[in-house]
Structures are given as C-alpha cells and as structure tokens.
JSON list of C-alpha atoms and ligand atoms in Angstrom, two decimals:
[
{"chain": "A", "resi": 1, "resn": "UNK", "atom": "CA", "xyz": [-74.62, 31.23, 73.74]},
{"chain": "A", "resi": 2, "resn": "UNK", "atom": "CA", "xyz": [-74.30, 27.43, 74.75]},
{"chain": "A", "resi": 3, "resn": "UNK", "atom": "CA", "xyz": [-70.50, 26.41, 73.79]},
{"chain": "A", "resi": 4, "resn": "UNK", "atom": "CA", "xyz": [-69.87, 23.12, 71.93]},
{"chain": "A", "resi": 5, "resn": "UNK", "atom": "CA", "xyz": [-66.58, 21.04, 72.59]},
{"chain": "A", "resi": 6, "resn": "UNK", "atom": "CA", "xyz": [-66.29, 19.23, 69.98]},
{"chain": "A", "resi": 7, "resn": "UNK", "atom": "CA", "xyz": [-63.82, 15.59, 70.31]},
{"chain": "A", "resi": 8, "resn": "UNK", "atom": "CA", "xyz": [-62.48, 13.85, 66.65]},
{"chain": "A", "resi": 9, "resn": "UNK", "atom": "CA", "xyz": [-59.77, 11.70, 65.80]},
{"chain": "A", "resi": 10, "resn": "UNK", "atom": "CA", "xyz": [-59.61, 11.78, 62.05]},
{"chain": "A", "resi": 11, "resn": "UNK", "atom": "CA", "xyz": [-60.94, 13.54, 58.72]},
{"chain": "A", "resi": 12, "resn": "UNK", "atom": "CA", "xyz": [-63.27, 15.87, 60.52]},
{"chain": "A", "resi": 13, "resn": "UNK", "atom": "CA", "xyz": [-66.29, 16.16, 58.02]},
{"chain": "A", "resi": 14, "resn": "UNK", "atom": "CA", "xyz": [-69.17, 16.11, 60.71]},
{"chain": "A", "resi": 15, "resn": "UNK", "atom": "CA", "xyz": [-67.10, 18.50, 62.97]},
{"chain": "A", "resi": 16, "resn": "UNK", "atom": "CA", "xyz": [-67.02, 20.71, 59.08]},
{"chain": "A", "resi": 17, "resn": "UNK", "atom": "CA", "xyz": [-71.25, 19.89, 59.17]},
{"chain": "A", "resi": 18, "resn": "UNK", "atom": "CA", "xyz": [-71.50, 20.99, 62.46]},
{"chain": "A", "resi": 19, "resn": "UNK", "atom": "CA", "xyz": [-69.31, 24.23, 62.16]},
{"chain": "A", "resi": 20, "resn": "UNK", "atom": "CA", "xyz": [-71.33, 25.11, 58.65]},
{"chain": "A", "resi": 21, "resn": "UNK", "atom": "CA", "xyz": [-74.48, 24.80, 60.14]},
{"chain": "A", "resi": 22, "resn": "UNK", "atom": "CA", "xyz": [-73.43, 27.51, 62.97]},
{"chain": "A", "resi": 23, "resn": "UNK", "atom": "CA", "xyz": [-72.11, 29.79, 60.03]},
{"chain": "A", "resi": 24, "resn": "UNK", "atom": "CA", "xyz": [-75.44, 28.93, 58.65]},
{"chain": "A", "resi": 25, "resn": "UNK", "atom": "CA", "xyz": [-77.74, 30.52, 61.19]},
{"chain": "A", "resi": 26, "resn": "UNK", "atom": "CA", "xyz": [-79.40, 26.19, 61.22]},
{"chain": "A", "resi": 27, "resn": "UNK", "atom": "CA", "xyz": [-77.96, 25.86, 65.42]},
{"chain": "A", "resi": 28, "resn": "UNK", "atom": "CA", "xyz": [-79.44, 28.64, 67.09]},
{"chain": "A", "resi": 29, "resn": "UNK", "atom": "CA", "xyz": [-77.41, 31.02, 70.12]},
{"chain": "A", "resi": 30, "resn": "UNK", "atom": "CA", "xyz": [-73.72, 28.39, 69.52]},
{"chain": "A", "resi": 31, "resn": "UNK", "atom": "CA", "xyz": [-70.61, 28.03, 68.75]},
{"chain": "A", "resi": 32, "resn": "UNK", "atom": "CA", "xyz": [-67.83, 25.93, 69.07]},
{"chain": "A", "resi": 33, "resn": "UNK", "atom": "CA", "xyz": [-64.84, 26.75, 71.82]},
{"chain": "A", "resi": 34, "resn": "UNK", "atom": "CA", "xyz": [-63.03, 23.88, 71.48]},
{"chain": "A", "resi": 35, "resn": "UNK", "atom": "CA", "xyz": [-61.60, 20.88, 69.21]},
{"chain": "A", "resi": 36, "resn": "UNK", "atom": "CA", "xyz": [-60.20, 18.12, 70.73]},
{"chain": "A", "resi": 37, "resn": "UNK", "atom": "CA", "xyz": [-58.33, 15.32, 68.73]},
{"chain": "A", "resi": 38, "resn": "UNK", "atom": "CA", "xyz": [-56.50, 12.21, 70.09]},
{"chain": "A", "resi": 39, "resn": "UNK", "atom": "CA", "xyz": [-54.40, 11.98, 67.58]},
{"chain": "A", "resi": 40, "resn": "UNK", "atom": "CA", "xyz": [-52.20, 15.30, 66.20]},
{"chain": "A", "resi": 41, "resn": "UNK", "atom": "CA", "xyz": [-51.95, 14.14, 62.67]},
{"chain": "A", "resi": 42, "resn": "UNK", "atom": "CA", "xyz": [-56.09, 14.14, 62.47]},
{"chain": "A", "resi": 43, "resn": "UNK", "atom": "CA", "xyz": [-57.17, 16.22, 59.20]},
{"chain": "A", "resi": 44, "resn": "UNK", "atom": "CA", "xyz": [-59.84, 17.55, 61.07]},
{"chain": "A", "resi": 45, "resn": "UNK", "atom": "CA", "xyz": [-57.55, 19.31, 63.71]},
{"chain": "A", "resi": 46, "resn": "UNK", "atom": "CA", "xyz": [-56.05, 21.27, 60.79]},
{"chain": "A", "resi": 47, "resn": "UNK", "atom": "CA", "xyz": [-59.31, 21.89, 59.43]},
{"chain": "A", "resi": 48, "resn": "UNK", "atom": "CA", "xyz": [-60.37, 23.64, 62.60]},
{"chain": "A", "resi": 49, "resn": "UNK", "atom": "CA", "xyz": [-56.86, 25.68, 62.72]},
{"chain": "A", "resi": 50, "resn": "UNK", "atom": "CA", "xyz": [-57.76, 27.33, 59.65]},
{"chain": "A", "resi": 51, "resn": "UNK", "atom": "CA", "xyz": [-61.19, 27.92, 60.83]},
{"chain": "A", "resi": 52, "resn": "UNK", "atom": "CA", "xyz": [-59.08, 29.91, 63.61]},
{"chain": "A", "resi": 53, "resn": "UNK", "atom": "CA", "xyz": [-61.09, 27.91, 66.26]},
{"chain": "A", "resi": 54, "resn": "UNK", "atom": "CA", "xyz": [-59.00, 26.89, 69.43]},
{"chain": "A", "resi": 55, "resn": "UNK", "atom": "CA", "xyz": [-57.55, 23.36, 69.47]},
{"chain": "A", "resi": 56, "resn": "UNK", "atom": "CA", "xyz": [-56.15, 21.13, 71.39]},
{"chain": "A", "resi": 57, "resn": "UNK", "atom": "CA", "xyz": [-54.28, 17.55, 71.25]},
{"chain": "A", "resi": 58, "resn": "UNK", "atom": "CA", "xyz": [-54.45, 15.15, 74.19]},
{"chain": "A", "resi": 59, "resn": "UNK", "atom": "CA", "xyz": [-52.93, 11.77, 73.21]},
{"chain": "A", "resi": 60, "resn": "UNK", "atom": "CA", "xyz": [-53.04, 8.78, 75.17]},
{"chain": "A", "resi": 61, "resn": "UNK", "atom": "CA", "xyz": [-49.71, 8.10, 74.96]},
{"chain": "A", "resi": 62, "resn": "UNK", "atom": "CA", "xyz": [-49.51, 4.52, 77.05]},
{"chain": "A", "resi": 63, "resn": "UNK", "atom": "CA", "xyz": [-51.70, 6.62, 79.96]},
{"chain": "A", "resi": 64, "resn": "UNK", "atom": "CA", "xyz": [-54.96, 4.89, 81.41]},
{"chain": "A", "resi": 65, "resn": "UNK", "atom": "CA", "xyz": [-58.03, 6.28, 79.90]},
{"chain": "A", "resi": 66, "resn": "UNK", "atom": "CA", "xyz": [-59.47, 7.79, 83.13]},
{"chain": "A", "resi": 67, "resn": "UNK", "atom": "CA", "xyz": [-55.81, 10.28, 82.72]},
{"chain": "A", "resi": 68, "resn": "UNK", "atom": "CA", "xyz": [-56.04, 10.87, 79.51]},
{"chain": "A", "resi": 69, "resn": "UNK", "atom": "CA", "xyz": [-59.82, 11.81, 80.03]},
{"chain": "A", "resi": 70, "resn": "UNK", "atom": "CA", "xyz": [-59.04, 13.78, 83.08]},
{"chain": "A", "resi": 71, "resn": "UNK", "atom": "CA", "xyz": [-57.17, 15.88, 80.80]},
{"chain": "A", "resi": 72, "resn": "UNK", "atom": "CA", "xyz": [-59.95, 15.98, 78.04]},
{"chain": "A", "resi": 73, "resn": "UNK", "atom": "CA", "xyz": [-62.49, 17.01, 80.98]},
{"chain": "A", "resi": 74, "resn": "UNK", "atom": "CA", "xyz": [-59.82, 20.20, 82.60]},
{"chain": "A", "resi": 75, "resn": "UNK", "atom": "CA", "xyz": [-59.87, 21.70, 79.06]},
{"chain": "A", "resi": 76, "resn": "UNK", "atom": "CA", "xyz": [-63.34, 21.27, 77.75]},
{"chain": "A", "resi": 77, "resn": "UNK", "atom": "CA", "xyz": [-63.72, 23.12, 81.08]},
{"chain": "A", "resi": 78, "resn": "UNK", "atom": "CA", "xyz": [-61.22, 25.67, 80.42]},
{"chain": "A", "resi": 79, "resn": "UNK", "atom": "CA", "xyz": [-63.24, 26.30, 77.55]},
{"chain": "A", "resi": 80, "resn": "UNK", "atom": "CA", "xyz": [-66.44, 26.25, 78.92]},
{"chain": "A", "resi": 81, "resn": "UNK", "atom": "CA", "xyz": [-67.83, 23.33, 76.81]},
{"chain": "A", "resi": 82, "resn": "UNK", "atom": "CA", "xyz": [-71.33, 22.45, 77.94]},
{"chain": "A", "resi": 83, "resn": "UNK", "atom": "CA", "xyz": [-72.32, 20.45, 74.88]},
{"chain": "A", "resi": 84, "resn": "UNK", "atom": "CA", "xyz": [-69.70, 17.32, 73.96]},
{"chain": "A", "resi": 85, "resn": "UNK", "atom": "CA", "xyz": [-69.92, 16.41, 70.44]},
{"chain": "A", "resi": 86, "resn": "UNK", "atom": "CA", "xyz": [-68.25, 13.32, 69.45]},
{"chain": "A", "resi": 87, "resn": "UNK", "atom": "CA", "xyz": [-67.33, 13.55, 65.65]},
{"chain": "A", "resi": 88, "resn": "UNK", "atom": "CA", "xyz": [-65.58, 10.38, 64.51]},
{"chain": "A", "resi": 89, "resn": "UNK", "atom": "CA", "xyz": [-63.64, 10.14, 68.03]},
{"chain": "A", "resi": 90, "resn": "UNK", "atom": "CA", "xyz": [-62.67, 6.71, 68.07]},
{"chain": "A", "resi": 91, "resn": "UNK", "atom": "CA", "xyz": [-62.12, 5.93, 71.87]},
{"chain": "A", "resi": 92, "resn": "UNK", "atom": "CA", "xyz": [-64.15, 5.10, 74.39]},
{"chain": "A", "resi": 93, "resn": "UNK", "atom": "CA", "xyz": [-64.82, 7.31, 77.08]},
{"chain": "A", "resi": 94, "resn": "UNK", "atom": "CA", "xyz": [-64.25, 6.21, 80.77]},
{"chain": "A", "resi": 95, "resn": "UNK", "atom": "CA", "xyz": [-67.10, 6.67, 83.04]},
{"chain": "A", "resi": 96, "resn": "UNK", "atom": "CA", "xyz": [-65.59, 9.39, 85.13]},
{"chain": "A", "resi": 97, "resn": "UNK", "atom": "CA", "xyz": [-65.66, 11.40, 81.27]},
{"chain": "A", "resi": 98, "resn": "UNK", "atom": "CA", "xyz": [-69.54, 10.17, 81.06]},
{"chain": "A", "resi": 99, "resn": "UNK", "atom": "CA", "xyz": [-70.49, 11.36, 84.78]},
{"chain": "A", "resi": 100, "resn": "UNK", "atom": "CA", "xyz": [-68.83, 14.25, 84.05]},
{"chain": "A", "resi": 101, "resn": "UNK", "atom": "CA", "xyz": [-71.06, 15.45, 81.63]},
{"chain": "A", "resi": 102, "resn": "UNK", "atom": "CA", "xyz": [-74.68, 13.82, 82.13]},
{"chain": "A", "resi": 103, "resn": "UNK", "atom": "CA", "xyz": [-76.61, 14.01, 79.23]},
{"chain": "A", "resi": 104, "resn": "UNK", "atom": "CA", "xyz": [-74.72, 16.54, 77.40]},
{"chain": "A", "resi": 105, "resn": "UNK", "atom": "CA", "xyz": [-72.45, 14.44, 75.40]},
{"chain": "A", "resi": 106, "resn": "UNK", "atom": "CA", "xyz": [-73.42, 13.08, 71.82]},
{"chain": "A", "resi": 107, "resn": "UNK", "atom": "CA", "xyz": [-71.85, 10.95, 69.28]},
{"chain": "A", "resi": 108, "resn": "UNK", "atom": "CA", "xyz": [-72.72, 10.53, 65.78]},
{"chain": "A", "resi": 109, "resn": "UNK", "atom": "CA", "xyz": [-72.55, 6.65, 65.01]},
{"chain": "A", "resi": 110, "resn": "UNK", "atom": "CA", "xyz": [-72.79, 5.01, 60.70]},
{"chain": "A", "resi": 111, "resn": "UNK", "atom": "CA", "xyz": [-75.80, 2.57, 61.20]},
{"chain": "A", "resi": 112, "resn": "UNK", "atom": "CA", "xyz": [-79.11, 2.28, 62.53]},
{"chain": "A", "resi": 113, "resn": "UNK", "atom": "CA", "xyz": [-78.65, 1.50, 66.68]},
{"chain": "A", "resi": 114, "resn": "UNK", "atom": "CA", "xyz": [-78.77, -0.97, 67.98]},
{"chain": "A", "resi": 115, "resn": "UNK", "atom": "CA", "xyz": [-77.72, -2.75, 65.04]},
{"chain": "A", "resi": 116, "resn": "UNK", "atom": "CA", "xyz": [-73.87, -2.65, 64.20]},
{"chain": "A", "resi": 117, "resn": "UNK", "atom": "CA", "xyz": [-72.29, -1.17, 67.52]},
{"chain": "A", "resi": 118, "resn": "UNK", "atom": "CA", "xyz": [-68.62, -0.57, 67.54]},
{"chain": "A", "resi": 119, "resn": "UNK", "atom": "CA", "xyz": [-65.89, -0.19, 64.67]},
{"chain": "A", "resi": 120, "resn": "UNK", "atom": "CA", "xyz": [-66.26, -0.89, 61.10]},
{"chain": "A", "resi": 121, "resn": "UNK", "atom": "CA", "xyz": [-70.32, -0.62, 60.81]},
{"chain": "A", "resi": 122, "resn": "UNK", "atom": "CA", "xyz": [-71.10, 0.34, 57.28]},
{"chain": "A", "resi": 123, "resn": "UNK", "atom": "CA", "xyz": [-69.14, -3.17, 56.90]},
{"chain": "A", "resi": 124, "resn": "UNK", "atom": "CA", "xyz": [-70.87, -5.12, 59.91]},
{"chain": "A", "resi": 125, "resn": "UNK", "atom": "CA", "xyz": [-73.97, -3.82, 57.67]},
{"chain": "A", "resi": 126, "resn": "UNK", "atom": "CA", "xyz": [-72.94, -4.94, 53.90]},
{"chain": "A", "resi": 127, "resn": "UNK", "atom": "CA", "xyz": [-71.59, -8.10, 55.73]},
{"chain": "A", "resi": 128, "resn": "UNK", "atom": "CA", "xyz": [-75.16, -9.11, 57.53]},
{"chain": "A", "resi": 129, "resn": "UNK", "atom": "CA", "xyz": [-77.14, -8.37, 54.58]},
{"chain": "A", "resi": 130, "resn": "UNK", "atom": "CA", "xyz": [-79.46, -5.67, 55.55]},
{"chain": "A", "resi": 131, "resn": "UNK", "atom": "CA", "xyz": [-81.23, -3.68, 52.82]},
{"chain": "A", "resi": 132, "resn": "UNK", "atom": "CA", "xyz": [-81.41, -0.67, 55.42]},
{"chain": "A", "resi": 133, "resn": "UNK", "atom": "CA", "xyz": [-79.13, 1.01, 57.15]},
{"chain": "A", "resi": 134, "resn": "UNK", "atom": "CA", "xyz": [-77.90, 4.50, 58.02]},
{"chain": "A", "resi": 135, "resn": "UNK", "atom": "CA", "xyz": [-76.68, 6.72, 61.11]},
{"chain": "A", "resi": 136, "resn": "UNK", "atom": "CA", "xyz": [-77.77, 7.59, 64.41]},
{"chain": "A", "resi": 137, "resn": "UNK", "atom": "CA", "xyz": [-77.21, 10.90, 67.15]},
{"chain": "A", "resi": 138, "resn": "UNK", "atom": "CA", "xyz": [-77.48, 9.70, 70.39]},
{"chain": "A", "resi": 139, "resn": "UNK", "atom": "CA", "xyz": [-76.52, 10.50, 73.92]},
{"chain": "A", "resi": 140, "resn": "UNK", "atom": "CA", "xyz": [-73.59, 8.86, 75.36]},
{"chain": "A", "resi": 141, "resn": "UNK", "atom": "CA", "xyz": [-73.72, 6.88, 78.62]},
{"chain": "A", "resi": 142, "resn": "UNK", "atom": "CA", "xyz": [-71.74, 4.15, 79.84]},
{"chain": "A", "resi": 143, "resn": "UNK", "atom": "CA", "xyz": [-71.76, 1.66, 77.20]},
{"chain": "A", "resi": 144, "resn": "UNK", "atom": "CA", "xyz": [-70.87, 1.65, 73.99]},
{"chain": "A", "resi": 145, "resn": "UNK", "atom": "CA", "xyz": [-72.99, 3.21, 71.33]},
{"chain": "A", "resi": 146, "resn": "UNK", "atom": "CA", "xyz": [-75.92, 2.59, 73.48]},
{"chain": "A", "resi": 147, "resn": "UNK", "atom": "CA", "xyz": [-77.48, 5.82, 74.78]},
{"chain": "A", "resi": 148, "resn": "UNK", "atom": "CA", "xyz": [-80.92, 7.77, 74.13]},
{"chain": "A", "resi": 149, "resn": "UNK", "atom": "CA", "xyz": [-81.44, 7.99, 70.50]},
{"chain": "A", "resi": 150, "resn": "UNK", "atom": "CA", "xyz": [-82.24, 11.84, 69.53]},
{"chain": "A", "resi": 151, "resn": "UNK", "atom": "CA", "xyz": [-82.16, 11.12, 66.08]},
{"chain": "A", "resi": 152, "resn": "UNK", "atom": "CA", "xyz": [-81.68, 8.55, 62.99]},
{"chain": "A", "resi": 153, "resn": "UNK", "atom": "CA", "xyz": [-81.62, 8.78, 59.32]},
{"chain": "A", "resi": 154, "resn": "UNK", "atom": "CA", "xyz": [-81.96, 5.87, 57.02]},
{"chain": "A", "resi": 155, "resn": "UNK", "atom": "CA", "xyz": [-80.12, 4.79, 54.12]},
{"chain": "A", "resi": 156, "resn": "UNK", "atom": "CA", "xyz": [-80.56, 1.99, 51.56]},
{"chain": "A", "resi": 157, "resn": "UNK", "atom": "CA", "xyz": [-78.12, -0.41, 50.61]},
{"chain": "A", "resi": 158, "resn": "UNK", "atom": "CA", "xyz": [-78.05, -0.67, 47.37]},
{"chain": "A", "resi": 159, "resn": "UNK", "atom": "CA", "xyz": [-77.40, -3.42, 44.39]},
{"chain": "A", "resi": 160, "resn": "UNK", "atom": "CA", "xyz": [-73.62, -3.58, 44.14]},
{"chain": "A", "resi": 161, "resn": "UNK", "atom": "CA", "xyz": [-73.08, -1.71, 46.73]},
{"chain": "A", "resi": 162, "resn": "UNK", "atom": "CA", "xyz": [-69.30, -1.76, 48.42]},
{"chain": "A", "resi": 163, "resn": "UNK", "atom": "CA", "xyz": [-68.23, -0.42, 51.77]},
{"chain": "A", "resi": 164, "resn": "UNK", "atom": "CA", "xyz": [-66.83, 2.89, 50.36]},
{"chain": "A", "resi": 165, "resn": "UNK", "atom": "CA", "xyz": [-70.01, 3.81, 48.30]},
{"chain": "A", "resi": 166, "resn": "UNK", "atom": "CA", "xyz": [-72.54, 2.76, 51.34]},
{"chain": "A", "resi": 167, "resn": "UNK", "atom": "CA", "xyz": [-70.54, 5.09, 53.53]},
{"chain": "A", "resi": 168, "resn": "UNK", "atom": "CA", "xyz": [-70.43, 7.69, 51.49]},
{"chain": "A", "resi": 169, "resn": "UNK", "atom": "CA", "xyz": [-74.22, 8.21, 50.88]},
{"chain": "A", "resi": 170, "resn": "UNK", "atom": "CA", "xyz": [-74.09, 7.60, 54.92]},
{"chain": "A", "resi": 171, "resn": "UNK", "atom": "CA", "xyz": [-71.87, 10.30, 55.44]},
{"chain": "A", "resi": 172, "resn": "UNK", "atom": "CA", "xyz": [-74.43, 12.49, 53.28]},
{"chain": "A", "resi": 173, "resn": "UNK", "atom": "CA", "xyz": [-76.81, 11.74, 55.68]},
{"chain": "A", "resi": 174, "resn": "UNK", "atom": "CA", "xyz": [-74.60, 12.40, 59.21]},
{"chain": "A", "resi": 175, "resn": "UNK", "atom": "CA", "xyz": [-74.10, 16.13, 57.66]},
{"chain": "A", "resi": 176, "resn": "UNK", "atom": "CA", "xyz": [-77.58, 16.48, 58.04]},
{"chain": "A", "resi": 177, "resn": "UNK", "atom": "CA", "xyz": [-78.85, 14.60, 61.32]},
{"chain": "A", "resi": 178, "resn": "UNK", "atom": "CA", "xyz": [-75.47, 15.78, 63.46]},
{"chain": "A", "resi": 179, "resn": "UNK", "atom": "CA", "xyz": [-76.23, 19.36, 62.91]},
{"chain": "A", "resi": 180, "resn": "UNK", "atom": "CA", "xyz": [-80.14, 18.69, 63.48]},
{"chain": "A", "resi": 181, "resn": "UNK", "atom": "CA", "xyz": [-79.95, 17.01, 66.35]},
{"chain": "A", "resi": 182, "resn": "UNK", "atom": "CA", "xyz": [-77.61, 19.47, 68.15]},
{"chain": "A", "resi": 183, "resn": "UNK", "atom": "CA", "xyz": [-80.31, 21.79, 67.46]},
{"chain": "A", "resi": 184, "resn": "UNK", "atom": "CA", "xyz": [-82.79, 19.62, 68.82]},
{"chain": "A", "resi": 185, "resn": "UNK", "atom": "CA", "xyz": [-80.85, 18.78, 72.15]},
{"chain": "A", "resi": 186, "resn": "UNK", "atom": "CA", "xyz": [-79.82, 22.97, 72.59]},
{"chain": "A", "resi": 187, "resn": "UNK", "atom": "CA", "xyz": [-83.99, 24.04, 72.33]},
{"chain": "A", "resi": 188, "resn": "UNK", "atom": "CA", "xyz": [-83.95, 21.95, 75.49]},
{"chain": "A", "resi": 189, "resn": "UNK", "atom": "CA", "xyz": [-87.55, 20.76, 73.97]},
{"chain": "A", "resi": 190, "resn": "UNK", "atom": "CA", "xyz": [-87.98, 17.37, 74.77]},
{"chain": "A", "resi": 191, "resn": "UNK", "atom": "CA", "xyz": [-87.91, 14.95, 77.68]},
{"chain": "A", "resi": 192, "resn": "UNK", "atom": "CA", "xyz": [-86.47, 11.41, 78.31]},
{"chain": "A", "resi": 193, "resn": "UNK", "atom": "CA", "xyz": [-88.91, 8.90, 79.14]},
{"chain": "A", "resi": 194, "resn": "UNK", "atom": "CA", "xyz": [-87.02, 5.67, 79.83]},
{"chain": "A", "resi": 195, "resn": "UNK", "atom": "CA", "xyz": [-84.81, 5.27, 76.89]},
{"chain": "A", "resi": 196, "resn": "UNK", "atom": "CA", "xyz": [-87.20, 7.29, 74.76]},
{"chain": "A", "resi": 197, "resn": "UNK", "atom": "CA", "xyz": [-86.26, 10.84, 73.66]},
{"chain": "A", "resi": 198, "resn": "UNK", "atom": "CA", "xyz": [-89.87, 12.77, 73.45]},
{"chain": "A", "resi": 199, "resn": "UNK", "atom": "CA", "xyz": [-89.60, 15.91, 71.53]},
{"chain": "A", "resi": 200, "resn": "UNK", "atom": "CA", "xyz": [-91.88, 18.47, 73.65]},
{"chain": "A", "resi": 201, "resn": "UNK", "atom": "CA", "xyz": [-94.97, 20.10, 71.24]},
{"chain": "A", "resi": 202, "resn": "UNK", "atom": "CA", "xyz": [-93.52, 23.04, 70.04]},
{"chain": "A", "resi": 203, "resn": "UNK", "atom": "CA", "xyz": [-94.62, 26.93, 71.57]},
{"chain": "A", "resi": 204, "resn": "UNK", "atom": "CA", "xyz": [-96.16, 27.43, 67.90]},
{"chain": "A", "resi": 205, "resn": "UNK", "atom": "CA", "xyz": [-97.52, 24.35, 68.03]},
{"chain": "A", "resi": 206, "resn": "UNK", "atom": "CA", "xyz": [-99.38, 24.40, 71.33]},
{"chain": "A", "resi": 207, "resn": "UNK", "atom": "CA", "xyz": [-100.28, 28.11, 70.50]},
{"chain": "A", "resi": 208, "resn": "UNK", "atom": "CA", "xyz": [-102.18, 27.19, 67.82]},
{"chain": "A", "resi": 209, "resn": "UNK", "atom": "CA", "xyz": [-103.80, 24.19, 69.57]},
{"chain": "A", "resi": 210, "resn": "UNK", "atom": "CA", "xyz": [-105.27, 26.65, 71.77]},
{"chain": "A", "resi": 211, "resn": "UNK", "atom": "CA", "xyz": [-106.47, 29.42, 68.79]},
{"chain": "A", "resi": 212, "resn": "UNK", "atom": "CA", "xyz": [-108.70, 26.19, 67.80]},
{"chain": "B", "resi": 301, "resn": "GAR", "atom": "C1", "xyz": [-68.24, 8.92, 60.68]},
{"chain": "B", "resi": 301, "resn": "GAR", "atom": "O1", "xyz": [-68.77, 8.05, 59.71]},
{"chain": "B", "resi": 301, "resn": "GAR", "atom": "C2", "xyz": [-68.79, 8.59, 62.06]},
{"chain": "B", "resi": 301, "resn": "GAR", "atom": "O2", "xyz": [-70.13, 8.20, 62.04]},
{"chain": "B", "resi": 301, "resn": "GAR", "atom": "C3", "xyz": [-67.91, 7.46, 62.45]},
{"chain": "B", "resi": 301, "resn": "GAR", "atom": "O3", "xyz": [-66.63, 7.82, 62.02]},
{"chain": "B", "resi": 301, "resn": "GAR", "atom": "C4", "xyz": [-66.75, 8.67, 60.87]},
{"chain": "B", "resi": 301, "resn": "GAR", "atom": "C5", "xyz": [-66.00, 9.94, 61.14]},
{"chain": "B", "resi": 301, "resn": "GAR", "atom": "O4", "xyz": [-65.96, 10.73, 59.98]},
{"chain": "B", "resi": 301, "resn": "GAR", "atom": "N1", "xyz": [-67.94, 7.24, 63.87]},
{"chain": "B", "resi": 301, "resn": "GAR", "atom": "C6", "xyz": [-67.92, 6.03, 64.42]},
{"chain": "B", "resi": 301, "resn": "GAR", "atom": "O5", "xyz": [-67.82, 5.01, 63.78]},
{"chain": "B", "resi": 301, "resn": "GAR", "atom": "C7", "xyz": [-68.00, 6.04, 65.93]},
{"chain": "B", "resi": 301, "resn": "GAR", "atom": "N2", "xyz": [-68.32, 4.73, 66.42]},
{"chain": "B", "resi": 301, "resn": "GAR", "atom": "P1", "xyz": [-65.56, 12.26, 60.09]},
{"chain": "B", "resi": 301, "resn": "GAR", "atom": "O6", "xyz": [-64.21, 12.31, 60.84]},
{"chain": "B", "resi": 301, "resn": "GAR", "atom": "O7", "xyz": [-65.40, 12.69, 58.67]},
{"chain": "B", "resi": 301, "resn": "GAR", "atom": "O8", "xyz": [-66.64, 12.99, 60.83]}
]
C-alpha cells in the first residue's frame, strides 16, 4: 500500500476528495498516514480527526522555512509518506522539502498553468478576462506552481460570473482531477519527457494491440 501525506492549511475539501475516493475503491492499494496543517485552527485538520486519521500541526512560528520544513520532512517520514499531496497548503516549500521528495510531491492549483500562478487565481482569472479557466495537478519542483502537469480540467467563466461562483464550479472540478491524478501518478504508468507527462499505453491496451 503506497502511503499518502497529505499537507493543508485551511477548509480541507480536496484532502475530503482525496480521502472519499480511497473509501471509494477510485485510488487503488492507498491510504493516507498523515495530515499535516500549518495552521491548528485549519477546518480540515478537524475534519481528518474525526476521520480518526493521524495529524499533526507544524507552525512556522517566526522559524525559517528550511526548520519548519525540516520538521514537516522528520514526520512525513515517521509516517512513512511516499506520496506528498498538497491540498490548499498555502506556503511555499524550501528546496531542501522539494529534494527531499523528487517527484513525489503534488499540489492541486485553481486555474489552468501557467496562467494565474500564485495566490488569489480564480480572481487573477475574472480580473484578465479569460472565458476559460479551471485547475491543474502537477508535480512540485522548485518554483512556484511550475512543475510537470499530470492533469487539468477546464472550466468556463461564465456571464456574471463573481469570484465566489467561478471557484465554486472550480472546486467541483479539483474533487475530481486531485483524486484522478493521484491514481494516475500511483499506477507508475507514464514517463516524463522534458516537461511533458506521457501516460504509458495501458497493459489492456497494448494486449489488445497485439490480439489484432
Ligand atoms: C483550492 O481551491 C486549491 O486549489 C487552492 O486552495 C483551495 C484549497 O481548498 N490552492 C491554491 O491556491 C494553491 N496555490 P481546500 O482547502 O478546500 O482543498
């Protein structure tokens, strides 16, 4: 079974998607060992308490980020996290956090990458004047919201839209890409070409290629 830490810092809901999908049977041979939240007060920390998963909070608390992450990394660890999922954790990770864990930590992020990096996006998004936009898995490296896409979703903006209703039929669609995604990544069926993440032909797939 391939252990998921999972790191959030406020209402929780793709950590919820994620934990569902498990229940579900939708993320093969997982399950989650630990939650993580920078900040105690995060709703989504209480939501995985009553889920009777272990938690943990590691605060910054005036620290430098390579400390504070030091921390992050002994208890993912203590866990045996092999999979990082970033669900709404909003700070940056130092690079000793990203070397740490090469390729093996994803974030979920509210627009399509590379437009709209950093906070506030459904907003950047409304603000620019797109007519699409939606949300994007990807792999974390050193920069911010800029590593190998595994997988985006799109979402119209709509007539009248305003920032709560875009992000809200966003959200809808981060329930379904986080969860897919993590599936995606676990199968261990693709390869990274460049920047470009190649899902692999599937066993089925390439068994029925050679029935032909
Ligand atoms: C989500 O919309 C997620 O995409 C976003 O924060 C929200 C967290 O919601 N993350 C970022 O903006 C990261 N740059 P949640 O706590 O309900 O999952």
């Amino acid at each position: 079974m391939t252990r998921l830490g999972i790191l959030l810092s406020g209402r929780g809901s793709n950590f919820l998607a994620i934990a569902d999908a498990i229940d579900r049977g939708q993320i093969d041979n997982a399950g989650i060992s630990i939650v993580i939240s920078n900040r105690a007060e995060a709703p989504g920390l209480a939501a995985a308490r009553a889920r009777g998963l272990a938690t943990a909070v590691i605060e910054a608390r005036g620290r430098k980020r390579a400390e504070q992450d030091a921390e992050i990394i002994a208890c993912l660890r203590e866990h045996g996290a092999e999979l990082i999922c970033l669900a709404g954790y909003m700070r940056l990770l130092s690079p000793e956090f990203v070397v740490a864990y090469p390729q093996a930590i994803l974030n979920i992020h509210p627009s399509l990458l590379p437009a709209f990096p950093g906070l506030d996006a459904q907003r950047q998004a409304l603000q620019y004047g797109v007519g699409i936009t939606g949300c994007t898995v990807h792999f974390v490296d050193d920069q911010l919201d800029h590593g190998v896409i595994v997988l985006q979703r799109p979402v119209p903006v709509l007539d009248g839209d305003d920032e709560a209703a875009l992000s809200a039929r966003i959200l809808e669609q981060e329930h379904i890409a986080y969860p897919e995604a993590i599936a995606r990544v676990l199968s261990g069926n693709y390869t990274i070409a460049d920047r470009r993440y190649v899902a692999r032909a599937s066993h089925n797939a390439s068994l029925l290629e050679e029935i032909k």
